[in-house]
Amino acid sequence: MRDFGGIGMRDRGSIRMRDFGGIVLRSPARVVRPRSAAEVVDAVREAAADGLDAVPRGLGHSTFGQSLTTGVSLDMRGLAGVREVGGRHAAVGAGTSWREVLAATLPHGLTPPVLTDHLDVTVGGTVSAGGIGGTSHVHGTQADNVLALEVVAGGRAVTCSPAERPELFDAVRGGLGGHGVITAATLRLVPAPERVLSCTIPCRSAGDLLRVQREVRAEHISGQVKPSEGGGWRFEAKAVLYGDGGAPPPGTAETERLAYADFADRMRPDVAELVALGEWARPHPWGMVFLPAPRAAAVIGATLAEMAPDDLGLSGVILVKALRDGTVLFSVLRTASPGCASVAEMLAANRRLLDRARAAGGTRYAVDSTG
Ligand SMILES: Cc1cc2nc3c(=O)[nH]c(=O)nc-3n(C[C@H](O)[C@H](O)[C@H](O)COP(=O)(O)OP(=O)(O)OC[C@H]3O[C@@H](n4cnc5c(N)ncnc54)[C@H](O)[C@@H]3O)c2cc1C
């Protein structure tokens, strides 16, 4: 092992790393686990001296090698930790997971305004991607709710915010690590409800699902497309009202009252089941595209018309989420399960989805597998 001055580095030249996608594999020249911004500066400088890229990696939940490298892999979990929860903000290390952020803020009655469906992804990883959740129609992305960042760029650690180095602040949010390594973040917080009312609203079509998302007033709203028993697809919106007072929106077929903490962590039982079934470890060729609102229903309809459930895999999921600016995120989250379509077929379908999205004026979500 090389001596890197005792800053928590491990030489792993022979290890092959994968991400949640499980499609791209890379052997980093070495893995470094910096524990401070200064150690990130040193690691990036060392990498450059050796002619290597330094690529930050959070929890590796992107799906097409975005967090992988043959150079130096910076394991940002060395920078996990909530440093402070103040009046309406939290100061956290970039490698902190959203689960860890929420665990620290809830005792103060506070929550980040936007949470991803899965909480085991890092602040640095989602701010570098965008970070969309069921509240994004109100609050925008997680990247929109960052007050300030500490970033290693140009050989030193600097702070940036809308008022200080705004160009750097804008470049690193959604920049996939290409404009600097985020080492810490100050996050906006809002009051957390104690309980929520989750309302399931069956919809007739993609257009109806989008209409419900536009018209229903709910703090958290999402849409899902599921295989229908008689063949074809069925559509379902989930409108989640915060607090105890709200009446279910028109069209509600089922309701469920939940503690907010359980609602935020609602994927946990499904993840445990998928891990037990082996589905969590299978390749995940995920197609995720942003669509302009007026063309969204047509693109979703055309994509579903050429798909069968086997094209999605045994545990695949299709999500539809209308965002604050009217854009629609259409996510075809495929799992290459045994007996279903192959990884190559799923990637080809993702490319067709991206072509269709681009023809409609859309674009890809950069952490997917259409690239
Ligand atoms: C089960 C599951 C559910 C998901 N749900 C959602 C969801 O609801 N909404 C949503 O928007 N996304 C969702 N995603 C996608 C996920 O949020 C992104 O892939 C996110 O980037 C993952 O965070 P990570 O910590 O694993 O990042 P990684 O995959 O490790 O990294 C992602 C990218 O960010 C870069 N990066 C990582 N850390 C830093 C840093 N500190 N500084 C600069 N660059 C960095 C990496 O180099 C890479 O390019 C989900 C993914 C999975 C697997």
Short mmCIF file of C-alpha atoms and ligand atoms in Angstrom, two decimals:
data_model
loop_
_atom_site.label_atom_id
_atom_site.label_comp_id
_atom_site.label_asym_id
_atom_site.label_seq_id
_atom_site.Cartn_x
_atom_site.Cartn_y
_atom_site.Cartn_z
CA MET A 1 0.00 0.00 0.00
CA ARG A 2 1.26 3.50 -0.80
CA ASP A 3 1.81 5.93 2.01
CA PHE A 4 -0.66 8.79 1.58
CA GLY A 5 0.28 10.58 4.78
CA GLY A 6 -2.23 8.75 6.94
CA ILE A 7 -5.32 10.37 5.46
CA GLY A 8 -7.41 7.25 5.35
CA MET A 9 -6.53 5.88 1.93
CA ARG A 10 -6.71 2.32 0.76
CA ASP A 11 -5.03 0.96 -2.33
CA ARG A 12 -7.52 -1.23 -4.17
CA GLY A 13 -6.19 -1.37 -7.72
CA SER A 14 -7.51 -4.89 -8.24
CA ILE A 15 -11.07 -4.35 -6.98
CA ARG A 16 -13.89 -4.09 -9.48
CA MET A 17 -16.55 -1.67 -8.34
CA ARG A 18 -20.16 -1.51 -9.45
CA ASP A 19 -23.04 0.81 -8.76
CA PHE A 20 -26.76 0.19 -8.22
CA GLY A 21 -27.17 -0.19 -11.99
CA GLY A 22 -24.78 -3.16 -12.01
CA ILE A 23 -24.09 -2.63 -15.72
CA VAL A 24 -20.80 -0.72 -15.70
CA LEU A 25 -17.85 -2.13 -13.72
CA ARG A 26 -14.61 -0.22 -13.09
CA SER A 27 -11.39 -0.95 -11.21
CA PRO A 28 -10.18 2.22 -9.51
CA ALA A 29 -6.42 2.72 -9.28
CA ARG A 30 -7.11 3.42 -5.61
CA VAL A 31 -9.92 4.23 -3.20
CA VAL A 32 -9.49 7.14 -0.82
CA ARG A 33 -11.73 7.92 2.13
CA PRO A 34 -11.09 11.57 3.00
CA ARG A 35 -12.30 12.76 6.40
CA SER A 36 -12.05 16.52 5.85
CA ALA A 37 -12.09 19.05 3.04
CA ALA A 38 -8.31 19.37 3.43
CA GLU A 39 -7.95 15.64 2.81
CA VAL A 40 -10.10 15.97 -0.31
CA VAL A 41 -7.77 18.74 -1.53
CA ASP A 42 -4.77 16.46 -0.92
CA ALA A 43 -6.42 13.47 -2.60
CA VAL A 44 -7.40 15.46 -5.69
CA ARG A 45 -3.88 16.94 -5.91
CA GLU A 46 -2.27 13.47 -5.55
CA ALA A 47 -4.58 12.09 -8.24
CA ALA A 48 -3.68 14.91 -10.65
CA ALA A 49 0.03 14.36 -9.97
CA ASP A 50 -0.43 10.73 -11.00
CA GLY A 51 -2.40 11.76 -14.10
CA LEU A 52 -5.61 10.29 -12.68
CA ASP A 53 -9.18 11.54 -12.37
CA ALA A 54 -10.60 11.82 -8.87
CA VAL A 55 -14.29 10.85 -8.86
CA PRO A 56 -16.48 11.34 -5.79
CA ARG A 57 -18.75 8.48 -4.81
CA GLY A 58 -21.57 8.75 -2.29
CA LEU A 59 -23.59 5.56 -1.86
CA GLY A 60 -23.21 4.53 -5.51
CA HIS A 61 -26.95 4.58 -6.29
CA SER A 62 -26.61 6.04 -9.76
CA THR A 63 -27.08 3.40 -12.44
CA PHE A 64 -24.62 3.72 -15.30
CA GLY A 65 -21.14 4.18 -13.84
CA GLN A 66 -21.53 7.87 -12.95
CA SER A 67 -19.76 7.31 -9.60
CA LEU A 68 -17.14 4.87 -10.95
CA THR A 69 -13.62 5.47 -12.24
CA THR A 70 -10.38 3.80 -13.21
CA GLY A 71 -8.64 6.68 -11.43
CA VAL A 72 -9.08 7.64 -7.80
CA SER A 73 -12.43 6.86 -6.19
CA LEU A 74 -13.21 9.33 -3.40
CA ASP A 75 -15.39 7.54 -0.86
CA MET A 76 -17.41 10.48 0.46
CA ARG A 77 -18.88 8.47 3.34
CA GLY A 78 -15.76 9.55 5.22
CA LEU A 79 -17.46 12.97 5.30
CA ALA A 80 -20.75 11.78 6.80
CA GLY A 81 -22.20 13.56 9.80
CA VAL A 82 -24.69 16.21 10.86
CA ARG A 83 -22.72 19.07 12.42
CA GLU A 84 -25.54 21.36 13.47
CA VAL A 85 -29.31 21.65 13.32
CA GLY A 86 -30.24 25.33 13.68
CA GLY A 87 -33.54 27.27 13.55
CA ARG A 88 -34.40 26.33 9.96
CA HIS A 89 -31.20 24.79 8.63
CA ALA A 90 -28.82 21.85 9.05
CA ALA A 91 -25.08 21.82 8.38
CA VAL A 92 -24.00 18.39 7.17
CA GLY A 93 -21.04 16.62 5.62
CA ALA A 94 -21.57 15.78 1.94
CA GLY A 95 -21.38 12.03 2.61
CA THR A 96 -24.31 12.12 5.03
CA SER A 97 -27.29 10.07 3.89
CA TRP A 98 -30.75 11.63 3.85
CA ARG A 99 -31.74 8.98 6.42
CA GLU A 100 -29.05 10.39 8.74
CA VAL A 101 -30.15 13.98 8.02
CA LEU A 102 -33.77 13.16 8.83
CA ALA A 103 -32.84 11.29 12.02
CA ALA A 104 -31.05 14.44 13.22
CA THR A 105 -33.74 16.96 12.23
CA LEU A 106 -36.94 15.15 13.30
CA PRO A 107 -36.22 15.50 17.05
CA HIS A 108 -36.30 19.28 16.37
CA GLY A 109 -39.66 18.96 14.59
CA LEU A 110 -37.94 19.76 11.27
CA THR A 111 -37.42 18.02 7.95
CA PRO A 112 -35.71 18.73 4.64
CA PRO A 113 -38.51 20.00 2.35
CA VAL A 114 -37.67 17.41 -0.34
CA LEU A 115 -36.70 13.80 0.34
CA THR A 116 -35.91 11.14 -2.22
CA ASP A 117 -38.13 8.04 -2.14
CA HIS A 118 -35.12 6.03 -0.94
CA LEU A 119 -33.30 7.62 1.99
CA ASP A 120 -30.00 5.74 1.69
CA VAL A 121 -28.42 8.13 -0.81
CA THR A 122 -26.05 10.94 0.14
CA VAL A 123 -26.56 14.69 0.22
CA GLY A 124 -23.57 15.16 -2.11
CA GLY A 125 -24.84 12.46 -4.48
CA THR A 126 -28.36 13.84 -4.90
CA VAL A 127 -27.41 17.52 -4.91
CA SER A 128 -25.00 16.59 -7.72
CA ALA A 129 -27.90 14.99 -9.59
CA GLY A 130 -30.88 17.19 -8.65
CA GLY A 131 -32.80 15.12 -6.13
CA ILE A 132 -36.52 14.88 -6.82
CA GLY A 133 -39.22 13.83 -4.41
CA GLY A 134 -42.98 13.84 -3.99
CA THR A 135 -42.88 17.45 -2.73
CA SER A 136 -40.94 18.74 -5.77
CA HIS A 137 -44.13 20.27 -7.25
CA VAL A 138 -43.99 22.72 -4.29
CA HIS A 139 -40.33 22.92 -3.31
CA GLY A 140 -38.36 22.04 -6.46
CA THR A 141 -35.37 19.72 -6.20
CA GLN A 142 -33.12 19.01 -3.24
CA ALA A 143 -30.48 21.06 -5.06
CA ASP A 144 -32.94 24.00 -5.02
CA ASN A 145 -33.12 23.75 -1.22
CA VAL A 146 -29.42 24.03 -0.46
CA LEU A 147 -28.47 27.31 1.23
CA ALA A 148 -24.68 27.00 0.88
CA LEU A 149 -22.02 24.47 -0.07
CA GLU A 150 -18.40 23.85 0.72
CA VAL A 151 -16.67 22.68 -2.46
CA VAL A 152 -13.15 21.58 -3.35
CA ALA A 153 -12.43 23.19 -6.71
CA GLY A 154 -9.30 24.68 -8.24
CA GLY A 155 -7.07 23.09 -5.61
CA ARG A 156 -8.75 24.52 -2.51
CA ALA A 157 -11.88 24.32 -0.40
CA VAL A 158 -14.23 27.28 -0.78
CA THR A 159 -17.77 28.10 0.25
CA CYS A 160 -20.40 29.08 -2.27
CA SER A 161 -24.04 30.14 -2.14
CA PRO A 162 -26.44 32.34 -4.15
CA ALA A 163 -24.55 35.36 -2.72
CA GLU A 164 -20.97 34.01 -2.72
CA ARG A 165 -19.41 32.49 -5.89
CA PRO A 166 -22.87 31.92 -7.41
CA GLU A 167 -21.37 30.47 -10.65
CA LEU A 168 -19.66 27.67 -8.71
CA PHE A 169 -22.82 27.12 -6.63
CA ASP A 170 -24.86 26.72 -9.82
CA ALA A 171 -22.26 24.55 -11.57
CA VAL A 172 -21.84 21.96 -8.80
CA ARG A 173 -25.58 21.54 -8.17
CA GLY A 174 -26.56 18.99 -10.81
CA GLY A 175 -22.92 18.85 -11.98
CA LEU A 176 -22.28 15.14 -11.19
CA GLY A 177 -18.97 15.99 -9.58
CA GLY A 178 -17.57 17.51 -12.78
CA HIS A 179 -17.08 21.02 -11.38
CA GLY A 180 -15.80 20.22 -7.92
CA VAL A 181 -16.23 17.91 -4.96
CA ILE A 182 -18.94 18.95 -2.52
CA THR A 183 -17.61 18.41 1.00
CA ALA A 184 -20.36 20.01 3.12
CA ALA A 185 -23.82 21.51 2.70
CA THR A 186 -26.15 23.81 4.59
CA LEU A 187 -29.66 22.55 3.99
CA ARG A 188 -32.95 24.40 4.30
CA LEU A 189 -35.40 22.80 6.74
CA VAL A 190 -39.15 23.18 7.20
CA PRO A 191 -41.50 22.09 10.01
CA ALA A 192 -42.19 18.36 9.86
CA PRO A 193 -45.76 17.12 10.32
CA GLU A 194 -46.21 14.45 12.99
CA ARG A 195 -48.62 12.48 10.85
CA VAL A 196 -49.80 12.30 7.26
CA LEU A 197 -52.85 11.00 5.40
CA SER A 198 -51.91 9.04 2.29
CA CYS A 199 -54.72 8.88 -0.32
CA THR A 200 -54.70 6.51 -3.30
CA ILE A 201 -56.49 7.86 -6.38
CA PRO A 202 -56.99 5.47 -9.33
CA CYS A 203 -56.64 7.26 -12.70
CA ARG A 204 -57.84 6.36 -16.19
CA SER A 205 -54.75 7.22 -18.25
CA ALA A 206 -51.41 8.99 -18.24
CA GLY A 207 -53.22 12.23 -19.05
CA ASP A 208 -55.60 11.73 -16.13
CA LEU A 209 -52.67 10.96 -13.80
CA LEU A 210 -51.04 14.24 -14.80
CA ARG A 211 -54.34 16.12 -14.40
CA VAL A 212 -54.73 14.78 -10.84
CA GLN A 213 -51.16 15.81 -10.04
CA ARG A 214 -51.90 19.31 -11.36
CA GLU A 215 -55.28 19.79 -9.69
CA VAL A 216 -55.10 18.04 -6.32
CA ARG A 217 -53.69 20.18 -3.52
CA ALA A 218 -51.41 17.96 -1.46
CA GLU A 219 -48.03 18.54 0.14
CA HIS A 220 -46.68 15.33 -1.41
CA ILE A 221 -48.00 13.81 -4.64
CA SER A 222 -46.68 11.09 -6.90
CA GLY A 223 -47.86 8.85 -9.72
CA GLN A 224 -47.29 5.23 -10.55
CA VAL A 225 -48.08 2.98 -13.53
CA LYS A 226 -48.61 -0.70 -12.70
CA PRO A 227 -49.28 -3.81 -14.78
CA SER A 228 -53.00 -4.41 -14.92
CA GLU A 229 -54.40 -7.88 -14.19
CA GLY A 230 -56.26 -8.05 -17.50
CA GLY A 231 -53.16 -6.93 -19.46
CA GLY A 232 -52.10 -3.38 -20.19
CA TRP A 233 -51.40 -0.80 -17.52
CA ARG A 234 -53.25 0.93 -14.72
CA PHE A 235 -52.51 4.37 -13.30
CA GLU A 236 -52.53 5.52 -9.70
CA ALA A 237 -51.83 8.82 -7.97
CA LYS A 238 -50.83 9.03 -4.30
CA ALA A 239 -51.74 12.34 -2.67
CA VAL A 240 -50.31 12.74 0.81
CA LEU A 241 -51.77 15.41 3.09
CA TYR A 242 -49.60 16.58 5.96
CA GLY A 243 -51.16 16.88 9.42
CA ASP A 244 -54.43 15.49 10.77
CA GLY A 245 -56.97 17.91 9.31
CA GLY A 246 -57.23 17.35 5.56
CA ALA A 247 -60.13 15.68 3.74
CA PRO A 248 -59.24 13.08 1.07
CA PRO A 249 -59.30 14.57 -2.44
CA PRO A 250 -62.08 13.63 -4.90
CA GLY A 251 -61.58 10.19 -6.45
CA THR A 252 -59.76 8.75 -3.40
CA ALA A 253 -60.29 4.98 -3.19
CA GLU A 254 -58.16 4.20 -0.12
CA THR A 255 -56.58 6.12 2.74
CA GLU A 256 -53.87 5.34 5.24
CA ARG A 257 -52.73 7.37 8.26
CA LEU A 258 -49.01 7.18 8.98
CA ALA A 259 -46.43 8.78 11.24
CA TYR A 260 -44.35 11.14 9.07
CA ALA A 261 -41.14 9.25 9.94
CA ASP A 262 -42.67 5.99 8.70
CA PHE A 263 -44.02 7.68 5.60
CA ALA A 264 -40.59 9.15 4.78
CA ASP A 265 -39.05 5.69 5.20
CA ARG A 266 -41.88 3.89 3.36
CA MET A 267 -39.51 2.06 0.98
CA ARG A 268 -37.73 0.23 3.78
CA PRO A 269 -39.95 -2.94 3.89
CA ASP A 270 -39.92 -3.21 0.08
CA VAL A 271 -36.14 -2.85 -0.02
CA ALA A 272 -35.74 -5.57 2.64
CA GLU A 273 -37.94 -7.87 0.56
CA LEU A 274 -36.07 -7.10 -2.68
CA VAL A 275 -32.75 -7.75 -0.94
CA ALA A 276 -34.06 -11.10 0.35
CA LEU A 277 -35.32 -12.04 -3.13
CA GLY A 278 -32.02 -11.12 -4.77
CA GLU A 279 -33.71 -8.49 -6.94
CA TRP A 280 -31.85 -5.58 -5.28
CA ALA A 281 -28.49 -6.95 -6.49
CA ARG A 282 -29.62 -7.55 -10.10
CA PRO A 283 -28.78 -5.06 -12.86
CA HIS A 284 -31.02 -2.01 -12.96
CA PRO A 285 -31.13 -0.44 -16.42
CA TRP A 286 -33.14 2.62 -15.40
CA GLY A 287 -34.57 5.01 -17.96
CA MET A 288 -35.50 8.44 -16.53
CA VAL A 289 -36.49 11.38 -18.69
CA PHE A 290 -37.80 14.90 -18.14
CA LEU A 291 -40.68 15.73 -20.47
CA PRO A 292 -42.30 19.07 -21.28
CA ALA A 293 -45.83 19.01 -19.79
CA PRO A 294 -47.82 19.35 -23.05
CA ARG A 295 -46.07 16.31 -24.63
CA ALA A 296 -45.69 14.17 -21.50
CA ALA A 297 -48.89 12.10 -21.73
CA ALA A 298 -48.18 11.25 -25.39
CA VAL A 299 -44.61 10.09 -24.69
CA ILE A 300 -45.73 8.05 -21.66
CA GLY A 301 -48.59 6.50 -23.67
CA ALA A 302 -46.34 5.59 -26.63
CA THR A 303 -43.73 4.06 -24.32
CA LEU A 304 -46.28 1.95 -22.44
CA ALA A 305 -47.90 0.83 -25.71
CA GLU A 306 -44.70 -0.93 -26.74
CA MET A 307 -43.98 -2.41 -23.28
CA ALA A 308 -45.02 -5.62 -21.56
CA PRO A 309 -44.47 -6.29 -17.82
CA ASP A 310 -41.49 -8.57 -18.66
CA ASP A 311 -39.76 -5.55 -20.17
CA LEU A 312 -39.80 -4.00 -16.70
CA GLY A 313 -38.59 -7.06 -14.76
CA LEU A 314 -40.17 -8.70 -11.72
CA SER A 315 -39.64 -5.74 -9.39
CA GLY A 316 -39.52 -2.88 -11.90
CA VAL A 317 -41.47 0.30 -11.20
CA ILE A 318 -42.81 3.10 -13.39
CA LEU A 319 -43.13 6.53 -11.83
CA VAL A 320 -44.61 9.78 -13.12
CA LYS A 321 -43.98 13.02 -11.25
CA ALA A 322 -45.04 16.51 -12.31
CA LEU A 323 -42.53 19.11 -11.08
CA ARG A 324 -42.83 22.73 -9.96
CA ASP A 325 -41.94 24.14 -13.39
CA GLY A 326 -44.49 21.89 -15.10
CA THR A 327 -41.85 19.45 -16.38
CA VAL A 328 -42.71 15.78 -15.88
CA LEU A 329 -40.19 13.18 -14.68
CA PHE A 330 -41.04 9.83 -16.29
CA SER A 331 -39.03 7.00 -14.72
CA VAL A 332 -39.02 3.48 -16.14
CA LEU A 333 -37.08 1.70 -13.39
CA ARG A 334 -36.28 -1.69 -14.88
CA THR A 335 -34.76 -4.71 -13.10
CA ALA A 336 -33.12 -7.38 -15.25
CA SER A 337 -34.80 -10.29 -13.45
CA PRO A 338 -34.34 -13.90 -14.59
CA GLY A 339 -36.75 -14.84 -17.38
CA CYS A 340 -37.45 -11.20 -18.28
CA ALA A 341 -35.92 -8.96 -20.93
CA SER A 342 -32.10 -8.92 -20.99
CA VAL A 343 -29.93 -5.98 -19.90
CA ALA A 344 -29.13 -5.28 -23.59
CA GLU A 345 -32.84 -5.23 -24.49
CA MET A 346 -33.62 -2.97 -21.55
CA LEU A 347 -30.82 -0.57 -22.49
CA ALA A 348 -32.10 -0.50 -26.08
CA ALA A 349 -35.59 0.31 -24.78
CA ASN A 350 -34.10 3.11 -22.67
CA ARG A 351 -32.43 4.57 -25.76
CA ARG A 352 -35.76 4.51 -27.60
CA LEU A 353 -37.33 6.27 -24.60
CA LEU A 354 -34.62 8.93 -24.66
CA ASP A 355 -34.99 9.42 -28.44
CA ARG A 356 -38.73 9.84 -28.01
CA ALA A 357 -38.22 12.22 -25.09
CA ARG A 358 -35.71 14.32 -27.06
CA ALA A 359 -38.01 14.48 -30.07
CA ALA A 360 -40.64 15.92 -27.70
CA GLY A 361 -38.18 18.49 -26.32
CA GLY A 362 -37.22 16.48 -23.23
CA THR A 363 -33.93 15.32 -21.77
CA ARG A 364 -32.52 12.58 -19.52
CA TYR A 365 -32.07 12.54 -15.75
CA ALA A 366 -28.31 12.17 -15.62
CA VAL A 367 -28.18 9.40 -12.98
CA ASP A 368 -30.11 6.96 -15.20
CA SER A 369 -28.89 4.34 -17.72
CA THR A 370 -29.81 5.90 -21.05
CA GLY A 371 -26.40 7.52 -21.65
C1 LIG B 1 -33.64 2.82 -4.93
C2 LIG B 1 -33.34 4.19 -5.46
C3 LIG B 1 -34.27 5.19 -5.30
C4 LIG B 1 -34.02 6.48 -5.80
N1 LIG B 1 -34.95 7.45 -5.62
C5 LIG B 1 -34.72 8.68 -6.10
C6 LIG B 1 -35.67 9.73 -5.93
O1 LIG B 1 -36.71 9.54 -5.32
N2 LIG B 1 -35.37 10.94 -6.46
C7 LIG B 1 -34.20 11.18 -7.12
O2 LIG B 1 -33.98 12.30 -7.55
N3 LIG B 1 -33.30 10.21 -7.29
C8 LIG B 1 -33.53 8.97 -6.81
N4 LIG B 1 -32.61 8.00 -7.01
C9 LIG B 1 -31.40 8.33 -7.74
C10 LIG B 1 -30.35 8.82 -6.75
O3 LIG B 1 -30.85 9.87 -5.98
C11 LIG B 1 -29.12 9.33 -7.48
O4 LIG B 1 -28.57 8.31 -8.24
C12 LIG B 1 -28.08 9.88 -6.52
O5 LIG B 1 -27.03 10.43 -7.28
C13 LIG B 1 -27.58 8.79 -5.63
O6 LIG B 1 -26.84 9.32 -4.55
P1 LIG B 1 -25.51 8.58 -4.16
O7 LIG B 1 -25.06 9.12 -2.86
O8 LIG B 1 -25.68 7.11 -4.24
O9 LIG B 1 -24.58 9.12 -5.33
P2 LIG B 1 -23.55 8.34 -6.26
O10 LIG B 1 -24.29 7.39 -7.13
O11 LIG B 1 -22.46 7.80 -5.43
O12 LIG B 1 -23.01 9.54 -7.15
C14 LIG B 1 -23.85 10.13 -8.11
C15 LIG B 1 -23.08 11.21 -8.89
O13 LIG B 1 -22.77 12.28 -8.02
C16 LIG B 1 -21.36 12.46 -7.91
N5 LIG B 1 -21.08 12.74 -6.50
C17 LIG B 1 -21.32 11.95 -5.43
N6 LIG B 1 -20.97 12.59 -4.29
C18 LIG B 1 -20.50 13.80 -4.66
C19 LIG B 1 -19.96 14.91 -3.96
N7 LIG B 1 -19.85 14.91 -2.63
N8 LIG B 1 -19.55 16.00 -4.67
C20 LIG B 1 -19.67 16.04 -6.01
N9 LIG B 1 -20.16 15.00 -6.73
C21 LIG B 1 -20.58 13.91 -6.07
C22 LIG B 1 -20.75 11.15 -8.37
O14 LIG B 1 -19.44 11.34 -8.91
C23 LIG B 1 -21.75 10.72 -9.45
O15 LIG B 1 -21.51 11.41 -10.64
C24 LIG B 1 -32.81 6.73 -6.51
C25 LIG B 1 -31.88 5.71 -6.69
C26 LIG B 1 -32.14 4.44 -6.16
C27 LIG B 1 -31.14 3.36 -6.39
#
